[in-house]
XYZ file of C-alpha atoms in Angstrom:
555
model
C 59.134 52.035 -35.242
C 59.575 50.136 -31.968
C 56.329 48.030 -32.373
C 57.018 46.753 -35.824
C 59.102 43.674 -34.869
C 56.455 42.512 -32.380
C 53.611 42.841 -34.864
C 55.669 40.968 -37.430
C 56.263 38.182 -34.963
C 52.558 37.959 -33.920
C 51.385 37.564 -37.499
C 54.050 35.014 -38.275
C 52.723 32.573 -35.602
C 50.490 29.886 -37.140
C 50.143 27.184 -34.388
C 47.594 27.897 -31.712
C 47.086 24.383 -30.216
C 46.445 23.996 -26.486
C 47.880 21.148 -24.541
C 45.598 18.467 -23.060
C 44.674 19.197 -19.430
C 42.110 16.401 -18.765
C 42.796 12.744 -18.286
C 40.835 9.697 -16.994
C 41.979 7.178 -14.430
C 39.840 4.318 -13.034
C 36.821 5.900 -14.673
C 37.244 9.281 -13.007
C 38.261 12.513 -14.734
C 41.417 14.243 -13.315
C 42.952 17.586 -14.265
C 46.556 17.778 -15.455
C 48.745 20.863 -15.326
C 49.895 21.897 -18.843
C 53.628 21.699 -19.540
C 53.612 24.079 -22.501
C 51.425 26.958 -23.418
C 49.500 27.759 -26.618
C 51.365 26.842 -29.725
C 54.120 25.132 -27.735
C 55.380 28.317 -25.988
C 57.061 27.722 -22.619
C 55.119 28.597 -19.497
C 56.972 30.998 -17.132
C 54.368 30.944 -14.325
C 54.415 28.676 -11.287
C 53.994 24.994 -12.218
C 53.371 23.621 -8.744
C 50.301 21.590 -8.172
C 47.649 22.372 -5.589
C 48.940 19.498 -3.340
C 52.479 20.887 -3.482
C 51.231 24.326 -2.606
C 49.305 22.950 0.379
C 52.428 21.159 1.539
C 54.485 24.334 1.330
C 51.875 26.241 3.266
C 52.245 23.833 6.151
C 56.024 24.254 6.355
C 57.416 26.204 9.259
C 60.964 27.023 10.331
C 62.404 23.969 11.954
C 64.829 25.799 14.282
C 62.068 27.463 16.280
C 59.049 25.118 16.197
C 60.505 21.902 14.837
C 59.350 19.947 11.840
C 55.567 20.273 11.273
C 53.665 17.033 10.641
C 51.980 16.690 7.315
C 48.198 17.189 7.583
C 46.279 14.080 6.408
C 44.587 14.625 3.049
C 40.829 14.782 3.111
C 38.879 11.856 1.660
C 37.691 12.482 -1.857
C 33.867 12.268 -2.297
C 32.489 12.667 -5.795
C 29.834 15.307 -6.311
C 27.196 12.856 -7.493
C 27.631 11.002 -4.158
C 27.665 14.033 -1.917
C 24.602 15.631 -3.461
C 22.677 12.452 -4.465
C 18.876 12.911 -4.104
C 19.309 16.466 -2.804
C 16.976 18.850 -4.601
C 16.111 22.490 -4.061
C 12.473 23.333 -4.574
C 11.159 26.828 -5.353
C 7.574 27.940 -5.923
C 7.189 30.238 -8.931
C 4.744 31.517 -11.515
C 4.757 33.041 -14.959
C 2.266 35.019 -16.931
C 1.042 33.710 -20.268
C -0.525 36.107 -22.747
C -3.929 35.305 -24.245
C -4.236 37.426 -27.382
C -7.470 35.914 -28.835
C -9.974 36.352 -26.003
C -12.279 39.048 -24.780
C -12.601 37.675 -21.289
C -8.895 37.566 -20.389
C -5.660 39.155 -21.619
C -3.250 36.976 -19.588
C -3.406 34.092 -17.216
C -1.201 33.296 -14.227
C 0.166 29.737 -14.126
C 1.815 28.336 -11.013
C 4.883 26.075 -11.297
C 7.440 24.339 -9.124
C 11.165 24.757 -9.974
C 13.442 21.868 -8.939
C 17.217 22.324 -8.829
C 19.263 19.093 -8.656
C 22.535 19.684 -6.759
C 24.303 16.579 -8.123
C 24.519 17.815 -11.722
C 23.208 21.483 -11.554
C 20.145 20.658 -13.683
C 16.747 22.369 -13.466
C 13.259 21.034 -14.146
C 9.892 22.869 -14.092
C 6.700 21.048 -13.173
C 3.249 22.573 -13.265
C 0.876 20.972 -10.684
C -2.310 19.731 -12.263
C -5.495 21.759 -11.619
C -8.874 19.977 -11.983
C -10.950 21.044 -14.986
C -8.326 23.589 -16.157
C -8.380 22.501 -19.798
C -4.573 22.875 -20.026
C -2.231 19.878 -20.395
C -0.196 20.098 -17.196
C 2.610 18.151 -15.570
C 6.271 18.401 -16.621
C 6.614 21.848 -18.135
C 10.397 21.759 -18.793
C 12.275 18.523 -18.506
C 15.420 18.166 -16.386
C 18.478 19.822 -18.026
C 21.074 22.580 -17.596
C 19.921 26.044 -18.646
C 22.166 28.914 -19.833
C 21.706 32.213 -18.062
C 23.576 34.512 -20.462
C 25.096 34.746 -23.940
C 28.487 33.676 -22.669
C 27.352 30.084 -22.156
C 27.251 30.207 -18.299
C 24.631 27.979 -16.706
C 22.380 28.657 -13.813
C 23.862 27.784 -10.441
C 22.184 27.507 -7.108
C 23.879 30.697 -6.118
C 21.794 32.461 -8.733
C 18.470 31.349 -7.248
C 16.738 33.277 -4.524
C 13.227 34.287 -3.444
C 11.930 37.372 -5.305
C 14.143 36.997 -8.391
C 13.353 36.251 -12.012
C 14.879 33.494 -14.059
C 14.439 33.094 -17.825
C 14.203 29.623 -19.277
C 13.504 29.173 -22.990
C 12.131 32.680 -23.348
C 9.773 32.432 -20.371
C 10.356 34.461 -17.268
C 9.548 32.726 -14.008
C 9.132 34.675 -10.778
C 10.318 32.801 -7.720
C 8.042 33.551 -4.730
C 8.964 30.976 -2.053
C 10.914 27.778 -1.274
C 10.578 24.887 1.037
C 12.280 24.330 4.419
C 15.197 22.270 3.116
C 16.023 24.779 0.446
C 15.985 27.599 2.987
C 18.311 25.737 5.371
C 20.701 24.833 2.569
C 21.002 28.365 1.162
C 21.385 29.949 4.616
C 24.099 27.399 5.445
C 26.033 28.548 2.329
C 25.801 32.159 3.357
C 23.004 33.317 1.074
C 20.369 35.558 2.665
C 16.909 34.787 1.380
C 14.412 37.505 0.502
C 10.942 37.711 1.938
C 8.394 35.352 0.321
C 5.815 36.815 -2.051
C 2.226 36.033 -2.946
C 1.246 34.677 -6.297
C -1.003 37.283 -7.991
C -4.519 36.236 -8.673
C -5.724 35.251 -12.097
C -8.329 37.733 -13.397
C -10.215 35.200 -15.378
C -10.379 32.780 -12.442
C -11.728 35.524 -10.211
C -14.288 36.396 -12.849
C -15.587 32.822 -13.037
C -16.078 32.552 -9.309
C -19.733 32.826 -8.474
C -20.586 35.572 -5.986
C -21.951 34.699 -2.593
C -25.704 34.591 -2.856
C -28.419 34.462 -0.286
C -31.127 31.905 -0.696
C -34.670 32.178 0.543
C -36.772 29.035 1.077
C -39.844 29.103 -1.047
C -43.203 28.625 0.627
C -43.637 25.071 -0.684
C -41.087 22.284 -0.341
C -38.001 22.692 -2.494
C -37.688 19.636 -4.740
C -34.218 20.498 -5.880
C -32.986 20.533 -2.305
C -34.668 17.187 -1.803
C -32.856 15.805 -4.794
C -29.441 17.120 -3.637
C -29.782 16.019 -0.010
C -31.704 12.726 -0.403
C -30.046 11.277 -3.414
C -29.152 7.583 -2.975
C -30.894 7.395 0.365
C -33.366 4.515 0.461
C -35.452 3.027 3.271
C -35.639 -0.749 3.162
C -38.344 -2.777 4.864
C -38.607 -6.547 5.094
C -42.221 -7.614 4.811
C -44.581 -10.522 4.063
C -47.329 -10.544 1.466
C -50.067 -12.727 2.836
C -51.959 -14.084 -0.185
C -53.297 -17.189 1.497
C -56.922 -15.943 1.150
C -56.916 -16.496 -2.609
C -56.920 -19.825 -4.406
C -53.473 -21.489 -4.259
C -52.224 -18.459 -2.360
C -49.415 -18.467 0.158
C -47.264 -16.078 2.172
C -44.351 -14.603 0.171
C -41.381 -12.646 1.499
C -40.815 -9.281 -0.231
C -38.588 -6.202 0.203
C -40.129 -2.722 0.080
C -37.848 0.187 -0.987
C -38.859 3.716 -0.227
C -36.759 6.260 -2.197
C -36.453 9.495 -0.265
C -35.264 11.446 -3.301
C -38.698 11.433 -4.947
C -41.031 9.594 -2.463
C -41.451 6.596 -4.737
C -42.006 3.001 -3.588
C -40.761 -0.278 -5.107
C -41.656 -3.849 -4.117
C -39.267 -6.681 -4.864
C -39.998 -10.353 -4.377
C -37.452 -12.516 -2.598
C -36.854 -15.763 -4.444
C -35.624 -18.852 -2.684
C -33.942 -21.887 -4.147
C -36.361 -24.301 -5.762
C -39.400 -22.181 -5.055
C -40.915 -23.045 -8.435
C -41.421 -19.354 -9.484
C -40.156 -17.482 -12.465
C -37.173 -15.234 -11.683
C -38.937 -11.878 -11.926
C -37.489 -9.762 -9.115
C -39.775 -6.671 -9.327
C -43.258 -7.266 -8.027
C -44.250 -3.577 -8.360
C -42.180 -1.078 -10.285
C -40.981 2.149 -8.743
C -43.780 4.742 -8.516
C -45.567 7.102 -6.234
C -48.380 5.565 -4.223
C -51.597 7.507 -3.503
C -52.922 7.131 -0.032
C -56.278 8.856 -0.471
C -57.970 9.883 -3.682
C -60.874 12.206 -4.412
C -64.265 10.835 -5.358
C -63.987 10.469 -9.094
C -66.916 10.279 -11.464
C -67.822 7.117 -13.118
C -66.911 8.653 -16.497
C -63.289 9.092 -15.432
C -61.212 6.950 -17.829
C -59.147 5.067 -15.260
C -57.998 2.489 -17.739
C -56.423 5.203 -19.951
C -55.292 8.047 -17.736
C -53.113 7.790 -14.644
C -54.054 9.436 -11.423
C -52.401 12.890 -11.140
C -51.829 15.276 -8.318
C -55.257 16.808 -8.890
C -57.032 13.599 -8.015
C -54.827 12.640 -5.072
C -55.297 14.304 -1.744
C -52.430 12.554 0.081
C -49.437 10.453 -0.946
C -47.653 7.777 1.035
C -44.828 9.114 3.270
C -42.205 7.453 5.533
C -44.627 7.810 8.481
C -46.983 5.329 6.820
C -44.348 2.573 6.939
C -43.861 1.332 10.505
C -42.300 -1.932 11.614
C -44.926 -4.212 13.129
C -47.839 -2.751 11.153
C -49.686 -3.565 7.974
C -49.651 -1.391 4.843
C -51.919 -1.637 1.837
C -50.211 -1.154 -1.506
C -52.417 -1.324 -4.625
C -54.965 -3.515 -2.893
C -52.388 -5.941 -1.406
C -51.755 -6.281 2.290
C -48.101 -6.290 3.423
C -46.859 -6.862 6.961
C -43.638 -4.990 7.795
C -41.659 -7.129 10.283
C -38.170 -5.619 10.073
C -35.933 -2.975 8.448
C -32.237 -2.346 7.981
C -29.930 -0.307 10.206
C -30.045 2.852 8.078
C -33.842 2.907 8.115
C -33.840 2.468 11.887
C -31.403 5.397 12.354
C -33.415 7.538 9.925
C -36.605 7.091 11.922
C -34.852 7.846 15.179
C -33.075 11.018 13.967
C -35.714 12.572 11.710
C -39.118 11.305 13.004
C -38.219 10.593 16.686
C -39.540 7.052 16.522
C -37.541 4.733 18.813
C -39.707 1.601 18.787
C -38.473 -0.308 15.714
C -38.344 -3.780 17.249
C -38.533 -6.467 14.619
C -41.474 -8.865 14.778
C -41.106 -12.625 14.913
C -42.498 -14.154 11.694
C -40.855 -17.521 11.828
C -43.145 -20.358 10.898
C -43.660 -23.019 13.521
C -41.690 -26.099 12.816
C -43.754 -28.677 11.100
C -44.020 -32.026 12.800
C -41.986 -34.587 11.055
C -44.261 -37.204 9.661
C -42.893 -40.631 10.258
C -43.089 -42.930 7.348
C -45.281 -45.909 8.044
C -44.128 -49.003 6.250
C -46.924 -51.477 5.492
C -46.545 -55.037 6.796
C -44.613 -57.567 4.729
C -46.973 -59.552 2.433
C -44.657 -62.495 2.007
C -43.899 -62.008 -1.702
C -40.270 -61.752 -2.638
C -37.539 -60.812 -0.291
C -38.089 -58.363 2.561
C -35.363 -56.009 1.345
C -36.785 -55.905 -2.187
C -40.278 -55.232 -0.968
C -39.020 -52.403 1.284
C -37.533 -50.528 -1.667
C -41.040 -50.222 -3.155
C -42.077 -48.246 -0.095
C -39.037 -45.964 0.104
C -38.803 -44.688 -3.503
C -41.170 -44.376 -6.420
C -38.730 -46.162 -8.701
C -37.451 -49.071 -6.609
C -33.696 -49.610 -6.541
C -31.867 -52.827 -5.621
C -30.970 -53.013 -1.904
C -27.400 -52.046 -1.040
C -24.988 -54.814 -0.167
C -22.026 -54.806 2.086
C -19.379 -54.886 -0.571
C -16.447 -54.855 1.826
C -17.840 -57.853 3.691
C -18.390 -59.703 0.434
C -14.813 -59.035 -0.639
C -13.273 -60.038 2.673
C -15.284 -63.288 3.075
C -15.480 -64.342 -0.506
C -15.203 -68.170 -0.849
C -15.433 -68.616 2.950
C -17.976 -71.329 3.799
C -18.716 -73.076 7.121
C -19.950 -76.673 6.533
C -21.918 -78.684 9.099
C -23.371 -82.208 9.110
C -27.006 -82.320 10.175
C -29.745 -84.877 10.701
C -33.479 -84.298 10.047
C -35.544 -84.327 13.205
C -38.875 -85.755 12.035
C -41.645 -88.065 13.370
C -41.858 -89.962 10.020
C -39.968 -93.248 10.150
C -38.916 -92.741 6.542
C -36.794 -89.737 7.529
C -34.711 -91.688 9.982
C -31.149 -91.845 8.869
C -31.314 -89.003 6.308
C -28.111 -87.011 6.363
C -27.694 -83.398 5.198
C -24.808 -81.010 4.711
C -25.589 -77.453 5.851
C -23.316 -74.716 4.384
C -23.165 -71.198 5.785
C -21.720 -68.480 3.472
C -19.938 -65.779 5.438
C -19.994 -63.278 2.458
C -23.786 -62.637 2.589
C -25.020 -64.758 5.615
C -26.926 -67.167 3.469
C -27.556 -70.907 4.150
C -27.875 -73.802 1.700
C -28.744 -77.438 2.519
C -27.658 -80.424 0.448
C -28.676 -84.056 0.844
C -26.175 -86.664 -0.470
C -27.629 -89.440 -2.552
C -28.007 -92.917 -0.908
C -28.575 -95.897 -3.128
C -31.676 -97.921 -2.704
C -33.014 -95.498 -0.086
C -36.051 -94.453 -2.065
C -35.278 -90.715 -1.584
C -33.924 -88.540 -4.356
C -30.980 -86.553 -2.944
C -29.584 -83.260 -4.117
C -30.376 -79.677 -3.304
C -32.751 -79.493 -0.321
C -32.567 -75.697 0.170
C -31.149 -73.169 -2.248
C -28.895 -70.406 -0.981
C -31.043 -68.012 1.072
C -31.210 -66.300 4.453
C -33.009 -68.295 7.110
C -34.936 -66.445 9.849
C -35.019 -67.746 13.366
C -38.269 -69.124 14.718
C -40.334 -66.643 16.721
C -38.987 -63.547 14.908
C -41.448 -61.106 13.411
C -42.088 -60.845 9.701
C -41.285 -57.126 9.464
C -38.014 -57.330 11.412
C -36.763 -60.908 11.246
C -33.618 -62.181 12.971
C -31.558 -64.432 10.817
C -29.289 -67.330 11.749
C -25.657 -66.559 12.204
C -22.392 -68.610 12.672
C -22.768 -68.426 16.458
C -26.093 -70.359 16.316
C -24.518 -73.485 14.825
C -23.126 -75.656 17.639
C -22.841 -79.410 17.972
C -26.272 -80.670 19.033
C -28.002 -77.392 18.257
C -31.484 -77.548 16.632
C -31.927 -75.377 13.520
C -35.437 -74.815 12.222
C -35.452 -74.086 8.529
C -38.894 -73.183 7.217
C -40.672 -75.656 9.537
C -38.037 -78.347 9.135
C -35.917 -79.133 12.172
C -32.258 -80.085 11.785
C -29.851 -81.233 14.425
C -26.165 -80.315 13.993
C -24.145 -83.493 14.415
C -20.744 -82.688 12.974
C -18.704 -79.857 11.460
C -15.771 -79.322 9.156
C -12.228 -78.790 10.437
C -12.285 -75.391 8.675
C -15.064 -74.299 11.064
C -12.925 -74.888 14.103
C -9.919 -73.116 12.560
C -12.042 -70.117 11.546
C -13.519 -69.785 15.012
C -10.122 -69.925 16.654
C -8.861 -67.189 14.276
C -11.904 -65.004 15.074
C -12.489 -65.684 18.773
C -13.873 -62.201 19.452
C -16.817 -62.876 17.124
C -18.086 -66.072 18.707
C -19.250 -66.870 22.255
C -17.124 -69.097 24.416
C -19.614 -71.966 24.607
C -19.622 -72.250 20.752
C -15.829 -72.584 20.548
C -15.739 -75.028 23.476
C -18.462 -77.132 21.899
C -16.446 -77.591 18.696
C -13.149 -78.168 20.538
C -14.755 -80.861 22.725
C -16.282 -82.459 19.627
C -13.018 -82.709 17.788
C -11.175 -84.336 20.656
C -10.123 -87.905 19.663
C -12.652 -90.222 21.317
C -13.613 -93.811 20.673
C -16.725 -94.298 18.652
C -16.713 -90.697 17.328
C -17.223 -90.197 13.643
C -15.663 -87.316 11.830
C -16.583 -85.666 8.569
C -14.274 -87.754 6.341
C -13.355 -88.162 2.718
C -16.627 -90.055 1.937
C -18.730 -87.016 2.886
C -16.606 -84.645 0.878
C -16.830 -86.966 -2.163
C -20.562 -87.096 -1.848
C -20.769 -83.291 -1.683
C -18.632 -83.013 -4.813
C -20.793 -85.611 -6.570
C -23.869 -83.612 -5.626
C -22.755 -80.552 -7.585
C -24.456 -82.049 -10.587
C -27.769 -81.713 -8.738
C -27.433 -77.980 -8.367
C -24.977 -77.676 -5.427
C -22.118 -75.209 -5.959
C -19.055 -76.439 -4.086
C -16.927 -73.681 -2.582
C -13.216 -73.992 -3.222
């Protein structure tokens, strides 16, 4: 038999390996032409690569046309770069069977099919529908889907309008696509079918309420009032004048008129430190009767509330006008203003244009000037003044900065007592002025066998000038002490005869604080003249010795 040797050779072959045709270089996959066939058999077909075939196709006879230049190779662009973020979108639907229901047998569910060109994957997303009761969103996640039993996957060439695709046992009907998808498929030579309509869902159509005609009942429709006037409130700013009662006053309140059920609420406006309990609602929300029928005396008013049978008329928005008074449960309220919504409501619905707010500002009270009683002479003037300013007197404030800057700064002067008594002739005094608090102290050095006990003549205190008032006295300052000046200290007259060298140096360092005549007086006094006596070491020693008598020497 002629076929026997071939059959014998076929069954004797035991190696069926295929050579490797895929390699990787620089992270990219590249195909490689096989050198041998299955089982190591030699390949008798053409082994030229695609680049070599392209080069041969460009060859022409050189005798006629000359050598043809090699065409530059096209730049290689990976597919994931060329088709990055490029997605085809199709609108589709599928029918889902409902076996356990008497109202519906199937339902139509709308989906969007996305085809990603970079890796040929498909995802199905169901747009959410409000109150559908079905978990919606991503129906099928992004992946490649097989289209037949041979393992072939869906390609964009297989998608078109008016075709069915089966994914995981569900058949999706594509009805339309977007503009980008249409342009892409037409550019690739694919003719799109006409778009289709998504069939209606029978159960959805059944649930839709039919168009009904409504007839307004003879009386006012309260349901319509609730639907149209819900959350619409008229707000009025008013004053409750309760000054007629004992300890009464005028209180600001806000009146709310609820249009949804014609109820009224009164809220009290609390101000800071008004002394009232923080209860915002003055009158709870309720309907207010405007006129009531004549009830018998036996009507239990304290038990039963007034109903519609006893009321002939209720309060309406026409009863609340800006600039008028309104009586609510026996209290008189004056409406002086309203908000912008209330003003627009009256203009559009009631035709009332005059909603000018009234001026209810209280006249400014005259400021009562505090009258300070005259000084009675007890204690210091500053201490007595604190008893008039506060209930609990506080110590008068001192100039701390002045005390810190002028601490231990004392101006010393020599003075003689100007008196008509012959015993006071020749008495010498040292007058010290403290710059830290403008106080003056007078010290008399002891003189042996004089018959006068020396020591502290005046403790440290502020000395007012003669002729100044008791309520606003003017005190002596450094500019008042000049050579030859007369200083009256509590009805005792002293004549300044000499000064310390520190006084002249201080006045020269602070010329802007002293008049020119004061500085010239001291400079003229300190000029070396015959017969002049200066404040020498004897006076300073006497002042230091006098510290035992109560004088505090300043270092």
